[in-house]
mmCIF file of C-alpha atoms in Angstrom:
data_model
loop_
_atom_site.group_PDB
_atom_site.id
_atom_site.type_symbol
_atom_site.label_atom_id
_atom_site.label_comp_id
_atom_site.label_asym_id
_atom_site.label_seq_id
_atom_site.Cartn_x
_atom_site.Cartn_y
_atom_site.Cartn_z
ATOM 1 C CA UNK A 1 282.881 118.246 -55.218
ATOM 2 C CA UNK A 2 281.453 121.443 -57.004
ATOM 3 C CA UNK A 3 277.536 123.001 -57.167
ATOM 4 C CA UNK A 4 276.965 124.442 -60.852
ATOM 5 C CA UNK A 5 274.814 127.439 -59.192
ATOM 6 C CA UNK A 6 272.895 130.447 -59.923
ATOM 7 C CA UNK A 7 272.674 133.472 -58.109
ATOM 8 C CA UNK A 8 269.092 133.962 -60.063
ATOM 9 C CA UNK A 9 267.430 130.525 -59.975
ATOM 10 C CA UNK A 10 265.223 130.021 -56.770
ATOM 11 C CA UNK A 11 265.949 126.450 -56.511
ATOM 12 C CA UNK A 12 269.895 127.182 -56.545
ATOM 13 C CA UNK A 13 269.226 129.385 -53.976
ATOM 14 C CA UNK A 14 266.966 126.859 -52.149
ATOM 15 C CA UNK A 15 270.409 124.776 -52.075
ATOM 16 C CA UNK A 16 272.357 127.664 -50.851
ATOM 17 C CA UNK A 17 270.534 128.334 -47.976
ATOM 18 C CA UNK A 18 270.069 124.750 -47.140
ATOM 19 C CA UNK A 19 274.091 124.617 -47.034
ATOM 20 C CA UNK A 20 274.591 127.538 -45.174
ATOM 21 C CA UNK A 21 272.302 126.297 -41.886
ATOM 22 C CA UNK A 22 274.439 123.182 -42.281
ATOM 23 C CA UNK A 23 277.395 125.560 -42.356
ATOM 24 C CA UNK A 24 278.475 123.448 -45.140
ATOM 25 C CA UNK A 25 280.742 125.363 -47.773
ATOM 26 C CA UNK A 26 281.219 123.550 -51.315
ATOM 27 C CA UNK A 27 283.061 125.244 -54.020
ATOM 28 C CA UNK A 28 280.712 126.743 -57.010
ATOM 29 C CA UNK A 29 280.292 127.356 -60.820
ATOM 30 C CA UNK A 30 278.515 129.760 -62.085
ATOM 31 C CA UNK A 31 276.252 129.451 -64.916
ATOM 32 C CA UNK A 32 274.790 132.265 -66.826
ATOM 33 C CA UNK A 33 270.967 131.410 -67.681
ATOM 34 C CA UNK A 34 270.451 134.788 -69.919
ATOM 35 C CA UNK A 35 273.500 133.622 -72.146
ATOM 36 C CA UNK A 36 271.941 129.849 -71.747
ATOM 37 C CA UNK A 37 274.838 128.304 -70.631
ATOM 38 C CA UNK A 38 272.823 125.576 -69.206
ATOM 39 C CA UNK A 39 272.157 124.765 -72.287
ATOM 40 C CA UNK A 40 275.909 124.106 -72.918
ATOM 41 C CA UNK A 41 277.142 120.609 -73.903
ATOM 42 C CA UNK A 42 279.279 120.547 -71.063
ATOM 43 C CA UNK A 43 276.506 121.252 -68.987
ATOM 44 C CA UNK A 44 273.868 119.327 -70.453
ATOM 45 C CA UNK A 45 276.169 116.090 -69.889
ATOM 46 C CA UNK A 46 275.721 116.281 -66.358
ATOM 47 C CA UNK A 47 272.524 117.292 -66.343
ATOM 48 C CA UNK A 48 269.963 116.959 -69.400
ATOM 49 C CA UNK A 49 267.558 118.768 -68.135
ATOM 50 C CA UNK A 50 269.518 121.631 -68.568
ATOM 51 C CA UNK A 51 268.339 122.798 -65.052
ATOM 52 C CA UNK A 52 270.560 124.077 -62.409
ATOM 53 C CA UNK A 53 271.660 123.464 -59.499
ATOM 54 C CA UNK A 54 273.889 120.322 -60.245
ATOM 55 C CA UNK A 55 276.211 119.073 -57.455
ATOM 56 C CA UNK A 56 278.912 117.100 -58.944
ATOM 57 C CA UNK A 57 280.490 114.643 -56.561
ATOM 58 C CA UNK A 58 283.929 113.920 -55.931
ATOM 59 C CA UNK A 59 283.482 110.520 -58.154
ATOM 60 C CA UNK A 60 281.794 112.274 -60.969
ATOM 61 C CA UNK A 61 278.275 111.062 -59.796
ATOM 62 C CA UNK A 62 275.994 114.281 -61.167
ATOM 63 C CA UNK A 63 272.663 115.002 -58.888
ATOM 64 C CA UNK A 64 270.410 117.840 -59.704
ATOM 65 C CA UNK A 65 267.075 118.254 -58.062
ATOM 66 C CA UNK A 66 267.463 120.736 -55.330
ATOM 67 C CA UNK A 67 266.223 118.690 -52.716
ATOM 68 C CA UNK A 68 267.744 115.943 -54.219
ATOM 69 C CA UNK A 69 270.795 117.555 -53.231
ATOM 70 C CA UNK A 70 269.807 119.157 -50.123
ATOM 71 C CA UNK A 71 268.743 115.236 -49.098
ATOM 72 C CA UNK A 72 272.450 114.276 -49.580
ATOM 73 C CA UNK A 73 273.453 116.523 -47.327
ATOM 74 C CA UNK A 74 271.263 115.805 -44.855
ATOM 75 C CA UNK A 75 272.240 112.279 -44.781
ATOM 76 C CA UNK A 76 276.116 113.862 -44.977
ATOM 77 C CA UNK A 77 276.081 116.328 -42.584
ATOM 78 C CA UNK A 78 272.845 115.344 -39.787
ATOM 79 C CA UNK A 79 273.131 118.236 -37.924
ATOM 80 C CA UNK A 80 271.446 120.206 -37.356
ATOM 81 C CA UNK A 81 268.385 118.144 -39.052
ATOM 82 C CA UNK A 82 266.314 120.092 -41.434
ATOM 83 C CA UNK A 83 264.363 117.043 -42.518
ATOM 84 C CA UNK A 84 263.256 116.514 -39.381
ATOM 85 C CA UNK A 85 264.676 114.268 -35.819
ATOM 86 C CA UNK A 86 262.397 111.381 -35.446
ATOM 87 C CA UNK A 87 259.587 109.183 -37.302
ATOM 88 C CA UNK A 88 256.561 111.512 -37.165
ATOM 89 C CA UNK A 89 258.773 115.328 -37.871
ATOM 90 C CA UNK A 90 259.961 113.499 -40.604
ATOM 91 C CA UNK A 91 256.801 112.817 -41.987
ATOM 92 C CA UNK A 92 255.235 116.285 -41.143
ATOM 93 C CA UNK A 93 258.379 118.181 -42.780
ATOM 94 C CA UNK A 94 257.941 115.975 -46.031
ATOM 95 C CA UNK A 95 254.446 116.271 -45.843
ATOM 96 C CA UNK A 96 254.551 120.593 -45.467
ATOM 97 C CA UNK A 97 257.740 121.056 -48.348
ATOM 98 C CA UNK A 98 255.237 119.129 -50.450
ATOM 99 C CA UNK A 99 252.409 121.163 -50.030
ATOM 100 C CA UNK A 100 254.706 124.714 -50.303
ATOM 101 C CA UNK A 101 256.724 123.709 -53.756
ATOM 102 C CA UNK A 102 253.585 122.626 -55.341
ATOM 103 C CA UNK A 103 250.890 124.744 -53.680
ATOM 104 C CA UNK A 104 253.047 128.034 -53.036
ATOM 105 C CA UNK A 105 256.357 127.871 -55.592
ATOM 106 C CA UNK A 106 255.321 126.150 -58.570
ATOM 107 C CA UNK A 107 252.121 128.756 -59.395
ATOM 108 C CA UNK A 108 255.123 131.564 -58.286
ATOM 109 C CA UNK A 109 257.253 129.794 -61.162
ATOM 110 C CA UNK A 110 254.563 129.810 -63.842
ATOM 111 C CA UNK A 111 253.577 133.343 -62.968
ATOM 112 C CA UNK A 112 257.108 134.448 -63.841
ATOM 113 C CA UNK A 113 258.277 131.997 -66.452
ATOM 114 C CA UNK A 114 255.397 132.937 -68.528
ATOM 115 C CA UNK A 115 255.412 136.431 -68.299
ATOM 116 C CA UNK A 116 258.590 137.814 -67.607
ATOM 117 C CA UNK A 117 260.913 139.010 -70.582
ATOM 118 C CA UNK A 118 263.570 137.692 -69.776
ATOM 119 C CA UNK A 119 262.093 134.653 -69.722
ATOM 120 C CA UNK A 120 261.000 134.379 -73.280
ATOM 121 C CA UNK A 121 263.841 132.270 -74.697
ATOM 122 C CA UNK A 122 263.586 129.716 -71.663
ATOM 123 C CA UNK A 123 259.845 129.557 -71.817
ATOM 124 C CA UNK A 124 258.701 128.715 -75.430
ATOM 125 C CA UNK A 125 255.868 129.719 -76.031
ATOM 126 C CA UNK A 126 255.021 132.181 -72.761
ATOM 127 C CA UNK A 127 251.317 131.786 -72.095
ATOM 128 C CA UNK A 128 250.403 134.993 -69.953
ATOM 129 C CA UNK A 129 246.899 132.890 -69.228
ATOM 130 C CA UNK A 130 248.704 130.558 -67.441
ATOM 131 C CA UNK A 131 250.578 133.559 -64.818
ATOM 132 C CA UNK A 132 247.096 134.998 -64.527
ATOM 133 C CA UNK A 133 245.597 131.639 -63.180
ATOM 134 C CA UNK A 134 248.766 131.038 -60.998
ATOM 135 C CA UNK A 135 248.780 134.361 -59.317
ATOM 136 C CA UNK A 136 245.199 133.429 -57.121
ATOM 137 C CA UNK A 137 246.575 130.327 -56.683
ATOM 138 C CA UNK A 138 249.787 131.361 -54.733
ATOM 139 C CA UNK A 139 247.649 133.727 -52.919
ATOM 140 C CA UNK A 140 245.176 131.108 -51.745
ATOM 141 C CA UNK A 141 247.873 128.955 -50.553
ATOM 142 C CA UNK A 142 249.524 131.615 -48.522
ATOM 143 C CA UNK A 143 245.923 132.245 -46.724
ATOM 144 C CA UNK A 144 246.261 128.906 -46.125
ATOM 145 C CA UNK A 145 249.248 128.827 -44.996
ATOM 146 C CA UNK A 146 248.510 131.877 -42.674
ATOM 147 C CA UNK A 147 245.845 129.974 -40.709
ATOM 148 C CA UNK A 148 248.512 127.302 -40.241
ATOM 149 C CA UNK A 149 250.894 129.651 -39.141
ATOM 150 C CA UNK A 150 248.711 131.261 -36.178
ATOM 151 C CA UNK A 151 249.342 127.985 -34.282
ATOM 152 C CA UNK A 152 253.280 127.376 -34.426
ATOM 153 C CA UNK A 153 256.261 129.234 -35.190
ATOM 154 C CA UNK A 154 257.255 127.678 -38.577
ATOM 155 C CA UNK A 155 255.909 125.930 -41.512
ATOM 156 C CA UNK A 156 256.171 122.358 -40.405
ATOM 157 C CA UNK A 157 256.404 122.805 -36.682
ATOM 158 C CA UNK A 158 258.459 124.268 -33.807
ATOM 159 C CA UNK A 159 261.632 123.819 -35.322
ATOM 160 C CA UNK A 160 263.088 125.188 -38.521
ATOM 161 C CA UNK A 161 262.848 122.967 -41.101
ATOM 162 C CA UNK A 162 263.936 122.370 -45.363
ATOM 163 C CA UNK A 163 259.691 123.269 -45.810
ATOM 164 C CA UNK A 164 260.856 126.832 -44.521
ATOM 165 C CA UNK A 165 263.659 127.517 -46.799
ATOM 166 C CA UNK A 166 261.597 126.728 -49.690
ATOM 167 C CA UNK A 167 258.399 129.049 -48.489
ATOM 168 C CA UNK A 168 260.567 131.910 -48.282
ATOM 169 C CA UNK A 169 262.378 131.609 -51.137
ATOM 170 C CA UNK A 170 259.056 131.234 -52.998
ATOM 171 C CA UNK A 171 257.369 134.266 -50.773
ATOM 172 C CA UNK A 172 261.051 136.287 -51.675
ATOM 173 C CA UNK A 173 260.982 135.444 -55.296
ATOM 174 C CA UNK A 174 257.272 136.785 -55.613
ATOM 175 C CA UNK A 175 258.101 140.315 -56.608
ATOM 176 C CA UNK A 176 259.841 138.949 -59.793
ATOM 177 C CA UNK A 177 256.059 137.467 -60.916
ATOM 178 C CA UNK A 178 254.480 140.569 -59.657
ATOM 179 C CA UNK A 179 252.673 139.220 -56.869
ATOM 180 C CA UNK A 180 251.970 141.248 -53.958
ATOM 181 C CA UNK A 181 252.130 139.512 -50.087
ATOM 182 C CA UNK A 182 248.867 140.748 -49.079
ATOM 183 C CA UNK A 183 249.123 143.231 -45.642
ATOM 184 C CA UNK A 184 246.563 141.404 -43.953
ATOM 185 C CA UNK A 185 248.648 138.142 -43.295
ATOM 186 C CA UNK A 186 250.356 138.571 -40.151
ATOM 187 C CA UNK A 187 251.342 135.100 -38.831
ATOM 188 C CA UNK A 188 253.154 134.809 -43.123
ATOM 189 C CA UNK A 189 254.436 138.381 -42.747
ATOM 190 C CA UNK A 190 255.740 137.137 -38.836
ATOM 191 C CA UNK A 191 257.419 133.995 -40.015
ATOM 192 C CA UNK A 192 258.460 135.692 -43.410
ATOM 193 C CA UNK A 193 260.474 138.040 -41.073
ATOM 194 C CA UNK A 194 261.945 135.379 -38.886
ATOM 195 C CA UNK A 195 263.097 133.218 -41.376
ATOM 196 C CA UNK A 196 264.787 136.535 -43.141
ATOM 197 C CA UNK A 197 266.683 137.627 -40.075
ATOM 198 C CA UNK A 198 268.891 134.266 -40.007
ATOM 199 C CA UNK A 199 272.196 134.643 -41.704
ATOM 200 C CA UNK A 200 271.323 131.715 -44.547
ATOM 201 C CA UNK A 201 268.758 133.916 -45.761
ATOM 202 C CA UNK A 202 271.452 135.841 -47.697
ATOM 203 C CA UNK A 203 272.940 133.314 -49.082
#
């Protein structure tokens, strides 16, 4: 088993933090975005796409998606459950990551991917209109997500949960699309600060 892995990407982070509350280790391979490996043969056979992370089973069976492969090891390695213990935190947690890829980390995404240089060979053509929609949309969500926040201690309940990692990796990876966390959300700014003092956070 290998994880083709980026120390850039979001979602390949997404992946390694999701592996490190599991205390799961899996060997890695790095792949260089800015000299478009991904765009590799080698790579593109496992995933055509050409999006990382890819984990690579021991069989050869290829699954990208992050949560895709974050799922497998949930069903792999149950504890401790990040998608949740019973019928209705199952539901909740699904329902919450939902609403925080696409109302807090895709707008993050398109803010960056369309306006970032570095970005300009990946993202063909860049349309800056799109970041400048995306930002206020991010921004709206975390208000949102604020008000949610005043009444428990994480995104889709009392316990930690997959719904976290991917908030704060989208809230982290805000600076690189030059949006600001506004001061005046304290319960975001709160959990933000929990969720960065746990050891997966550096992963």
């Amino acid at each position: 088993m290998k994880l083709y892995d980026s120390r850039v990407a979001p979602n390949a982070r997404r992946v390694r933090m999701f592996l490190a509350e599991k205390g799961v280790s899996v060997p890695t391979v790095a792949v260089d975005l800015a000299k478009m490996e991904q765009k590799d043969e080698g790579f593109t056979a496992l995933n055509p796409l050409q999006r990382i992370p890819v984990l690579v089973l021991d069989d050869g069976t290829a699954i990208s998606e992050s949560i895709a492969i974050c799922r497998y090891f949930e069903e792999t390695h149950p504890q401790p459950p990040l998608f949740g213990r019973d019928p209705m935190s199952r539901t909740l947690i699904e329902m919450w990551q939902r609403r925080v890829e696409f109302g807090l980390m895709t707008p993050i995404q398109l803010a960056f991917r369309h306006t970032h240089p570095a970005m300009r060979e990946m993202e063909t053509p860049q349309i800056p209109q799109l970041a400048e929609v995306n930002r206020p949309r991010a921004l709206a969500f975390l208000q949102f997500l604020d008000a949610e926040l005043a009444h428990r201690r994480f995104v889709a309940g009392d316990d930690f949960s997959v719904a976290d990692i991917t908030g704060y990796i989208s809230v982290d990876f805000m600076k690189f699309a030059r949006i600001a966390l506004p001061d005046d959300l304290a319960h975001v700014r709160r959990w933000r600060d929990e969720v960065a003092a746990r050891p997966s956070a550096s992963a």
